[in-house]
Amino acid sequence: MLLILAAILALLLLSAFFSGSETALTAASRSRMHHLEVEGEARARLVNRMIMHKERLIGALLLGNNLVNILASALATSVLISLFGEAGVVYATIAMTLLIVIFGEILPKTYAIRHADRMALAVAPAVRPFVAVLAPLTGLTQLLITAVLRGFGVRADATRVLSLADELRGTIDLMAREGTVRRHYRDMLRSILDLSEIEVGEIMVHRKNMFTIDADQPMSRIVDEVMQSPHTRVPLWRGEPDNIVGIIHAKNMLRAVRSHGGDIDQLNAKALATEPWFVPDTTSLAEQLAAFRSRREHVALVVDEYGALQGLVTLEDILEEIVGEIADEHDRPSVGITAEAGGAWLVDGGVSIRDLNRALDWRLPDEEAATVAGLVIHEAQQIPEVGQRYSFHGVDFEVIGREANRITRLRLKRALEPPAEAG
């Protein structure tokens, strides 16, 4: 009797081990384990190797857990039947259910959730050989499960696994909601993760808003315009504004003016300018940032698939996507989002959706349009008239300004929640 009771106790301890190990190894921080592995922690390397084959790991642990639970229940049933007869089955069922649920499941899993990384490192050396021994059996079990799922029309490769970037986004949002990360830092971290998904065409300065200079003007006029510009690099055009022939740098121009003793008309603007650099509008910000760094340039001209000029993108534009608006003493204050009484906002049509979301902490989609005006036109499927109102994505839009076919001004307000229906 004592031996059987000791065996049941040992089996309950094994049940707690398998349950806690499963929770700890699946809840362990991947980034923390990777950091420890880089630092030379052998147990972290074991954890990472087992997590890479998570289905085999979980299968082995569940198999071991159910095996010891069933064996413990069988032993307890045999003991209680010998003591109480047929009523021992009921007593064994109640007793083993309580013992397994409390001491074999809830208690070890609760501890594992609270100390996932520490426990994962502790159990990894013991779990690894157990998983290796049961690998053939768990492999056969997995084949059986796959066959059953296919019988119900579920393909194993149809399961979507969250990427590490998605996990980081969720972690960042959760930390911001809990108050451990400020909203500004949350926006910065999310923007870094989004660099590979945003194209330069979404953040560029449109060609209608570009500050450019006619290269055929007298040099004295070109110098005056460069000095009046808030930009240090200015595109030069010849013949027509879309024909950019070079980028002139204010510092290079001032050096040339000084070297000629103030005789400005002897200078050649085209000779002072650098060759323009054209990039496709589909280039991602991550690629463009790497290209800026490798070429040691700060300005690129954006063209579409036909080679037509679309706008201009700078290194500062990409950095502002990460850290927010960067203003110096020469920048003109950006105007575009103004608060009104009653919770409404006056917004210029050319304001980008990303800037609006960042400023107001909204979640308007930017997949189909880059600007607020473009979003309204896309949703309305027409060019609205002044005074027309729309409501989509939880926001009310009112068109209050239009020039030709371009929406210039809108009034935005969060849509009111519909009242709950009675009953």
Short mmCIF file of C-alpha atoms in Angstrom, two decimals:
data_model
loop_
_atom_site.label_atom_id
_atom_site.label_comp_id
_atom_site.label_asym_id
_atom_site.label_seq_id
_atom_site.Cartn_x
_atom_site.Cartn_y
_atom_site.Cartn_z
CA MET A 1 0.00 0.00 0.00
CA LEU A 2 2.79 2.42 0.91
CA LEU A 3 4.61 1.62 -2.30
CA ILE A 4 1.47 2.33 -4.35
CA LEU A 5 0.86 5.62 -2.52
CA ALA A 6 4.50 6.59 -3.10
CA ALA A 7 4.09 5.74 -6.80
CA ILE A 8 0.96 7.91 -7.05
CA LEU A 9 2.83 10.80 -5.40
CA ALA A 10 5.75 10.38 -7.82
CA LEU A 11 3.36 10.31 -10.78
CA LEU A 12 1.66 13.52 -9.57
CA LEU A 13 5.07 15.17 -9.36
CA LEU A 14 5.82 14.05 -12.92
CA SER A 15 2.43 15.41 -14.02
CA ALA A 16 3.29 18.77 -12.47
CA PHE A 17 6.69 18.66 -14.20
CA PHE A 18 5.20 17.99 -17.65
CA SER A 19 2.45 20.63 -17.24
CA GLY A 20 4.81 23.29 -15.95
CA SER A 21 7.43 22.50 -18.60
CA GLU A 22 4.88 22.81 -21.40
CA THR A 23 3.71 26.22 -20.18
CA ALA A 24 7.21 27.53 -19.44
CA LEU A 25 8.73 26.47 -22.77
CA THR A 26 5.86 27.84 -24.84
CA ALA A 27 5.60 31.10 -22.84
CA ALA A 28 9.35 31.80 -22.63
CA SER A 29 10.48 35.07 -24.22
CA ARG A 30 12.04 34.34 -27.60
CA SER A 31 14.05 37.55 -27.53
CA ARG A 32 15.33 36.83 -24.02
CA MET A 33 16.35 33.28 -24.97
CA HIS A 34 18.09 34.55 -28.11
CA HIS A 35 20.01 37.13 -26.07
CA LEU A 36 21.12 34.48 -23.56
CA GLU A 37 22.16 32.12 -26.35
CA VAL A 38 24.30 34.85 -27.93
CA GLU A 39 25.96 35.33 -24.53
CA GLY A 40 26.83 31.63 -24.47
CA GLU A 41 24.07 30.17 -22.26
CA ALA A 42 23.84 26.48 -23.27
CA ARG A 43 20.40 25.96 -21.71
CA ALA A 44 18.99 28.89 -23.70
CA ARG A 45 20.26 27.20 -26.85
CA LEU A 46 18.36 24.04 -25.87
CA VAL A 47 15.20 26.08 -25.31
CA ASN A 48 15.51 27.73 -28.72
CA ARG A 49 16.07 24.40 -30.48
CA MET A 50 12.99 22.87 -28.87
CA ILE A 51 10.82 25.92 -29.59
CA MET A 52 11.80 25.67 -33.27
CA HIS A 53 9.94 22.31 -33.32
CA LYS A 54 7.06 23.35 -31.10
CA GLU A 55 4.59 20.73 -32.35
CA ARG A 56 7.00 17.89 -31.49
CA LEU A 57 7.74 19.46 -28.09
CA ILE A 58 4.09 19.88 -27.14
CA GLY A 59 3.24 16.41 -28.42
CA ALA A 60 5.90 14.75 -26.28
CA LEU A 61 4.97 16.68 -23.14
CA LEU A 62 1.25 16.02 -23.56
CA LEU A 63 1.94 12.37 -24.17
CA GLY A 64 4.02 12.10 -21.00
CA ASN A 65 1.50 14.13 -19.00
CA ASN A 66 -1.47 11.99 -19.99
CA LEU A 67 0.50 8.80 -19.45
CA VAL A 68 1.36 9.60 -15.82
CA ASN A 69 -2.12 10.99 -15.10
CA ILE A 70 -3.84 7.85 -16.37
CA LEU A 71 -1.40 5.59 -14.53
CA ALA A 72 -1.85 7.52 -11.27
CA SER A 73 -5.64 7.34 -11.62
CA ALA A 74 -5.51 3.60 -12.30
CA LEU A 75 -3.37 2.95 -9.21
CA ALA A 76 -5.60 5.11 -7.02
CA THR A 77 -8.70 3.33 -8.30
CA SER A 78 -7.23 -0.10 -7.55
CA VAL A 79 -6.30 0.95 -4.00
CA LEU A 80 -9.67 2.50 -3.20
CA ILE A 81 -11.61 -0.43 -4.70
CA SER A 82 -9.69 -2.80 -2.40
CA LEU A 83 -10.65 -0.59 0.57
CA PHE A 84 -14.23 0.45 -0.26
CA GLY A 85 -15.40 -1.94 -2.93
CA GLU A 86 -17.25 -0.61 -5.98
CA ALA A 87 -17.69 2.79 -4.29
CA GLY A 88 -13.92 3.16 -4.56
CA VAL A 89 -14.31 4.07 -8.24
CA VAL A 90 -16.29 7.18 -7.28
CA TYR A 91 -13.85 8.09 -4.51
CA ALA A 92 -10.88 7.61 -6.82
CA THR A 93 -12.46 9.75 -9.55
CA ILE A 94 -13.16 12.64 -7.16
CA ALA A 95 -9.83 12.43 -5.36
CA MET A 96 -7.63 12.12 -8.47
CA THR A 97 -9.54 14.85 -10.32
CA LEU A 98 -8.88 17.28 -7.48
CA LEU A 99 -5.25 16.23 -7.08
CA ILE A 100 -4.45 16.34 -10.81
CA VAL A 101 -6.26 19.62 -11.49
CA ILE A 102 -4.81 21.44 -8.47
CA PHE A 103 -1.33 19.97 -8.10
CA GLY A 104 -0.75 18.58 -11.58
CA GLU A 105 -2.15 21.44 -13.69
CA ILE A 106 -3.13 24.73 -12.07
CA LEU A 107 -0.30 25.08 -9.53
CA PRO A 108 2.65 24.25 -11.85
CA LYS A 109 1.20 26.22 -14.77
CA THR A 110 0.58 29.26 -12.59
CA TYR A 111 4.18 29.16 -11.40
CA ALA A 112 5.42 28.62 -14.95
CA ILE A 113 3.51 31.62 -16.29
CA ARG A 114 4.96 33.88 -13.59
CA HIS A 115 8.52 32.58 -14.03
CA ALA A 116 8.50 31.36 -17.63
CA ASP A 117 12.10 32.20 -18.58
CA ARG A 118 13.63 30.91 -15.35
CA MET A 119 11.66 27.66 -15.41
CA ALA A 120 12.28 27.09 -19.14
CA LEU A 121 16.03 27.27 -18.55
CA ALA A 122 15.75 24.92 -15.56
CA VAL A 123 13.70 22.17 -17.26
CA ALA A 124 15.31 22.31 -20.72
CA PRO A 125 18.14 19.79 -19.98
CA ALA A 126 15.64 17.23 -18.62
CA VAL A 127 12.98 17.76 -21.30
CA ARG A 128 15.36 17.57 -24.25
CA PRO A 129 16.23 13.83 -24.00
CA PHE A 130 12.58 12.97 -23.25
CA VAL A 131 11.46 14.77 -26.43
CA ALA A 132 14.20 13.05 -28.43
CA VAL A 133 13.18 9.57 -27.21
CA LEU A 134 9.52 10.17 -28.04
CA ALA A 135 10.24 11.86 -31.39
CA PRO A 136 9.22 8.82 -33.53
CA LEU A 137 5.96 8.39 -31.62
CA THR A 138 5.09 12.09 -31.69
CA GLY A 139 5.93 12.14 -35.41
CA LEU A 140 3.44 9.34 -36.09
CA THR A 141 0.87 11.13 -33.93
CA GLN A 142 1.37 14.32 -35.92
CA LEU A 143 0.86 12.45 -39.20
CA LEU A 144 -2.39 11.03 -37.84
CA ILE A 145 -3.57 14.49 -36.74
CA THR A 146 -2.72 15.95 -40.15
CA ALA A 147 -4.67 13.19 -41.89
CA VAL A 148 -7.70 13.77 -39.67
CA LEU A 149 -7.59 17.53 -40.27
CA ARG A 150 -7.41 16.99 -44.02
CA GLY A 151 -10.47 14.81 -43.74
CA PHE A 152 -12.32 17.85 -42.40
CA GLY A 153 -10.88 20.09 -45.12
CA VAL A 154 -8.29 21.80 -42.94
CA ARG A 155 -4.82 22.09 -44.45
CA ALA A 156 -1.88 22.10 -42.07
CA ASP A 157 -0.09 24.85 -44.02
CA ALA A 158 -3.15 27.10 -43.86
CA THR A 159 -2.43 28.01 -40.27
CA ARG A 160 -1.04 31.53 -40.13
CA VAL A 161 1.89 31.98 -37.83
CA LEU A 162 2.50 35.48 -36.54
CA SER A 163 5.82 36.93 -37.60
CA LEU A 164 8.23 38.34 -35.08
CA ALA A 165 7.32 41.84 -36.28
CA ASP A 166 3.64 41.18 -35.54
CA GLU A 167 4.54 39.92 -32.09
CA LEU A 168 6.60 43.05 -31.45
CA ARG A 169 3.72 45.29 -32.58
CA GLY A 170 1.37 43.52 -30.21
CA THR A 171 3.87 43.79 -27.36
CA ILE A 172 4.41 47.49 -28.03
CA ASP A 173 0.66 48.21 -28.06
CA LEU A 174 0.16 46.22 -24.86
CA MET A 175 2.97 48.06 -23.07
CA ALA A 176 1.58 51.41 -24.23
CA ARG A 177 -1.89 50.45 -22.97
CA GLU A 178 -0.41 49.48 -19.60
CA GLY A 179 1.49 52.76 -19.40
CA THR A 180 4.99 51.28 -19.43
CA VAL A 181 5.78 52.86 -22.84
CA ARG A 182 4.90 56.45 -23.72
CA ARG A 183 2.78 57.10 -26.77
CA HIS A 184 5.62 58.92 -28.55
CA TYR A 185 7.98 55.97 -28.09
CA ARG A 186 5.25 53.57 -29.16
CA ASP A 187 4.84 55.50 -32.41
CA MET A 188 8.58 55.48 -32.98
CA LEU A 189 8.91 51.74 -32.44
CA ARG A 190 5.92 50.96 -34.65
CA SER A 191 7.28 53.25 -37.37
CA ILE A 192 10.61 51.41 -37.39
CA LEU A 193 8.77 48.11 -37.88
CA ASP A 194 6.70 49.65 -40.70
CA LEU A 195 9.64 51.00 -42.73
CA SER A 196 9.74 47.95 -44.98
CA GLU A 197 5.99 48.21 -45.69
CA ILE A 198 5.79 51.93 -46.57
CA GLU A 199 6.76 53.16 -50.03
CA VAL A 200 8.46 56.47 -50.77
CA GLY A 201 5.44 57.47 -52.83
CA GLU A 202 3.43 57.66 -49.61
CA ILE A 203 5.66 60.20 -47.84
CA MET A 204 7.23 62.17 -50.72
CA VAL A 205 6.73 65.86 -51.32
CA HIS A 206 4.42 66.01 -54.33
CA ARG A 207 5.82 67.72 -57.40
CA LYS A 208 3.19 70.47 -57.08
CA ASN A 209 4.62 71.35 -53.66
CA MET A 210 8.29 71.07 -54.60
CA PHE A 211 10.47 74.19 -54.43
CA THR A 212 12.47 74.24 -57.67
CA ILE A 213 14.47 76.86 -59.60
CA ASP A 214 14.71 77.52 -63.34
CA ALA A 215 18.35 76.90 -64.30
CA ASP A 216 18.09 79.24 -67.30
CA GLN A 217 17.62 82.33 -65.10
CA PRO A 218 20.48 84.75 -64.51
CA MET A 219 22.85 83.47 -61.84
CA SER A 220 22.12 86.43 -59.59
CA ARG A 221 18.44 85.50 -59.60
CA ILE A 222 19.25 81.86 -58.85
CA VAL A 223 21.42 82.91 -55.88
CA ASP A 224 18.62 85.09 -54.52
CA GLU A 225 16.09 82.26 -54.75
CA VAL A 226 18.42 79.77 -53.08
CA MET A 227 19.10 82.24 -50.25
CA GLN A 228 15.37 82.83 -49.74
CA SER A 229 14.60 79.11 -49.70
CA PRO A 230 14.39 77.26 -46.36
CA HIS A 231 16.10 74.29 -48.03
CA THR A 232 19.82 73.64 -48.41
CA ARG A 233 19.36 71.44 -51.50
CA VAL A 234 17.18 72.74 -54.34
CA PRO A 235 16.32 70.98 -57.63
CA LEU A 236 17.10 72.84 -60.87
CA TRP A 237 14.88 72.43 -63.93
CA ARG A 238 15.31 73.43 -67.56
CA GLY A 239 12.67 73.80 -70.25
CA GLU A 240 9.78 72.61 -68.06
CA PRO A 241 9.41 72.17 -64.27
CA ASP A 242 9.32 68.36 -64.48
CA ASN A 243 12.67 68.24 -66.30
CA ILE A 244 15.04 68.21 -63.33
CA VAL A 245 18.67 68.59 -64.44
CA GLY A 246 20.47 68.81 -61.11
CA ILE A 247 20.42 69.47 -57.37
CA ILE A 248 22.23 72.59 -56.18
CA HIS A 249 23.56 72.78 -52.63
CA ALA A 250 23.51 76.19 -50.94
CA LYS A 251 26.96 75.63 -49.39
CA ASN A 252 28.53 74.75 -52.76
CA MET A 253 26.97 77.85 -54.29
CA LEU A 254 28.30 80.13 -51.53
CA ARG A 255 31.79 78.66 -51.92
CA ALA A 256 31.66 79.40 -55.66
CA VAL A 257 30.40 82.94 -55.07
CA ARG A 258 33.26 83.64 -52.69
CA SER A 259 35.90 82.08 -54.94
CA HIS A 260 34.79 84.39 -57.80
CA GLY A 261 35.09 87.47 -55.66
CA GLY A 262 31.41 88.25 -55.81
CA ASP A 263 31.18 88.16 -59.64
CA ILE A 264 28.04 86.05 -59.60
CA ASP A 265 27.16 86.25 -63.29
CA GLN A 266 30.32 84.30 -64.20
CA LEU A 267 29.01 81.21 -62.41
CA ASN A 268 27.24 78.29 -64.07
CA ALA A 269 24.38 76.87 -62.01
CA LYS A 270 24.37 73.53 -63.85
CA ALA A 271 28.10 73.09 -63.22
CA LEU A 272 27.60 73.68 -59.49
CA ALA A 273 24.75 71.18 -59.24
CA THR A 274 25.05 67.45 -58.69
CA GLU A 275 23.40 64.87 -60.92
CA PRO A 276 19.79 64.15 -59.94
CA TRP A 277 19.07 60.74 -58.47
CA PHE A 278 15.78 59.13 -59.51
CA VAL A 279 14.13 56.31 -57.56
CA PRO A 280 10.87 54.37 -58.19
CA ASP A 281 7.85 55.38 -56.15
CA THR A 282 7.46 51.75 -55.06
CA THR A 283 10.79 51.71 -53.18
CA SER A 284 10.27 50.90 -49.50
CA LEU A 285 11.49 53.34 -46.87
CA ALA A 286 13.84 50.70 -45.47
CA GLU A 287 15.48 50.28 -48.89
CA GLN A 288 15.61 54.02 -49.48
CA LEU A 289 17.15 54.68 -46.07
CA ALA A 290 19.87 52.11 -46.80
CA ALA A 291 20.43 53.70 -50.22
CA PHE A 292 20.76 57.19 -48.70
CA ARG A 293 23.39 55.89 -46.30
CA SER A 294 25.36 53.96 -48.93
CA ARG A 295 25.35 56.82 -51.48
CA ARG A 296 25.83 59.51 -48.82
CA GLU A 297 23.05 61.57 -50.35
CA HIS A 298 20.07 63.31 -48.78
CA VAL A 299 17.69 63.94 -51.70
CA ALA A 300 16.12 61.67 -54.31
CA LEU A 301 13.55 62.40 -57.00
CA VAL A 302 10.62 59.99 -57.18
CA VAL A 303 9.30 58.74 -60.53
CA ASP A 304 6.49 56.37 -61.47
CA GLU A 305 6.69 53.28 -63.65
CA TYR A 306 6.65 55.45 -66.79
CA GLY A 307 9.53 57.64 -65.61
CA ALA A 308 7.31 60.66 -64.94
CA LEU A 309 8.32 62.85 -62.01
CA GLN A 310 6.06 62.35 -59.01
CA GLY A 311 7.85 64.21 -56.23
CA LEU A 312 10.87 64.37 -53.99
CA VAL A 313 11.94 62.45 -50.90
CA THR A 314 14.69 63.37 -48.45
CA LEU A 315 16.53 61.63 -45.67
CA GLU A 316 14.75 63.94 -43.23
CA ASP A 317 11.36 62.75 -44.53
CA ILE A 318 12.25 59.15 -43.61
CA LEU A 319 13.62 60.15 -40.21
CA GLU A 320 10.40 62.11 -39.53
CA GLU A 321 8.44 58.93 -40.21
CA ILE A 322 10.26 57.45 -37.22
CA VAL A 323 10.65 60.29 -34.72
CA GLY A 324 7.90 62.66 -35.83
CA GLU A 325 8.16 66.21 -37.11
CA ILE A 326 11.69 67.65 -37.09
CA ALA A 327 11.74 71.46 -37.19
CA ASP A 328 14.69 73.84 -37.16
CA GLU A 329 14.97 77.63 -37.14
CA HIS A 330 14.53 77.80 -40.93
CA ASP A 331 11.50 75.53 -41.23
CA ARG A 332 8.12 77.08 -41.77
CA PRO A 333 5.61 75.84 -39.19
CA SER A 334 3.55 73.05 -40.68
CA VAL A 335 -0.16 73.81 -40.84
CA GLY A 336 -2.70 71.11 -41.48
CA ILE A 337 -4.49 69.92 -38.33
CA THR A 338 -6.36 72.45 -36.19
CA ALA A 339 -8.60 71.67 -33.22
CA GLU A 340 -12.12 73.07 -33.09
CA ALA A 341 -14.64 73.30 -30.30
CA GLY A 342 -16.73 70.20 -29.72
CA GLY A 343 -14.01 67.70 -30.56
CA ALA A 344 -13.83 68.44 -34.30
CA TRP A 345 -10.65 68.95 -36.32
CA LEU A 346 -9.97 71.08 -39.40
CA VAL A 347 -7.62 69.13 -41.64
CA ASP A 348 -5.96 70.09 -44.91
CA GLY A 349 -6.70 67.62 -47.69
CA GLY A 350 -3.00 67.10 -48.34
CA VAL A 351 -2.23 65.91 -44.81
CA SER A 352 -1.02 62.33 -44.92
CA ILE A 353 -3.11 59.68 -43.19
CA ARG A 354 -0.06 58.52 -41.27
CA ASP A 355 0.54 62.03 -39.88
CA LEU A 356 -3.13 62.31 -38.93
CA ASN A 357 -3.09 58.94 -37.17
CA ARG A 358 0.07 59.87 -35.33
CA ALA A 359 -1.26 63.29 -34.27
CA LEU A 360 -4.73 62.16 -33.14
CA ASP A 361 -3.94 58.53 -32.23
CA TRP A 362 -6.45 57.25 -34.78
CA ARG A 363 -6.35 54.14 -36.94
CA LEU A 364 -7.53 55.28 -40.38
CA PRO A 365 -6.34 52.85 -43.10
CA ASP A 366 -3.59 54.04 -45.45
CA GLU A 367 -3.41 51.10 -47.85
CA GLU A 368 -5.53 52.64 -50.63
CA ALA A 369 -4.69 56.34 -50.21
CA ALA A 370 -1.81 58.39 -48.80
CA THR A 371 -3.68 61.60 -47.91
CA VAL A 372 -6.93 62.39 -46.12
CA ALA A 373 -8.42 63.80 -49.32
CA GLY A 374 -7.42 60.65 -51.19
CA LEU A 375 -9.10 58.50 -48.54
CA VAL A 376 -12.38 60.43 -48.87
CA ILE A 377 -12.31 60.16 -52.67
CA HIS A 378 -11.53 56.45 -52.48
CA GLU A 379 -14.37 55.73 -50.04
CA ALA A 380 -16.88 58.02 -51.79
CA GLN A 381 -15.94 56.73 -55.28
CA GLN A 382 -16.35 60.28 -56.56
CA ILE A 383 -14.98 63.79 -56.11
CA PRO A 384 -17.25 65.26 -53.41
CA GLU A 385 -18.81 68.70 -53.48
CA VAL A 386 -18.36 71.25 -50.70
CA GLY A 387 -20.80 70.49 -47.90
CA GLN A 388 -21.05 66.75 -48.52
CA ARG A 389 -20.61 64.53 -45.49
CA TYR A 390 -19.45 60.96 -45.10
CA SER A 391 -18.93 58.56 -42.24
CA PHE A 392 -16.54 55.62 -42.42
CA HIS A 393 -13.89 53.94 -40.26
CA GLY A 394 -15.46 55.51 -37.16
CA VAL A 395 -14.92 59.12 -38.32
CA ASP A 396 -17.30 61.74 -39.75
CA PHE A 397 -15.91 63.67 -42.74
CA GLU A 398 -17.29 66.99 -44.03
CA VAL A 399 -15.84 68.61 -47.15
CA ILE A 400 -15.51 72.35 -46.52
CA GLY A 401 -12.99 73.33 -49.22
CA ARG A 402 -12.34 72.35 -52.82
CA GLU A 403 -10.28 73.78 -55.68
CA ALA A 404 -11.02 72.33 -59.12
CA ASN A 405 -10.90 68.56 -58.54
CA ARG A 406 -8.79 68.77 -55.39
CA ILE A 407 -10.20 68.62 -51.86
CA THR A 408 -8.37 71.27 -49.85
CA ARG A 409 -10.11 71.31 -46.47
CA LEU A 410 -12.15 68.90 -44.35
CA ARG A 411 -13.75 68.81 -40.94
CA LEU A 412 -13.23 65.53 -39.09
CA LYS A 413 -14.87 64.26 -35.94
CA ARG A 414 -15.08 60.95 -34.19
CA ALA A 415 -18.41 59.30 -35.03
CA LEU A 416 -20.79 58.88 -32.10
CA GLU A 417 -21.43 55.34 -30.93
CA PRO A 418 -24.93 54.19 -31.94
CA PRO A 419 -27.30 53.91 -28.99
CA ALA A 420 -27.90 50.39 -27.66
CA GLU A 421 -31.25 48.90 -28.68
CA ALA A 422 -33.73 48.27 -25.91
CA GLY A 423 -34.04 44.65 -24.90
#
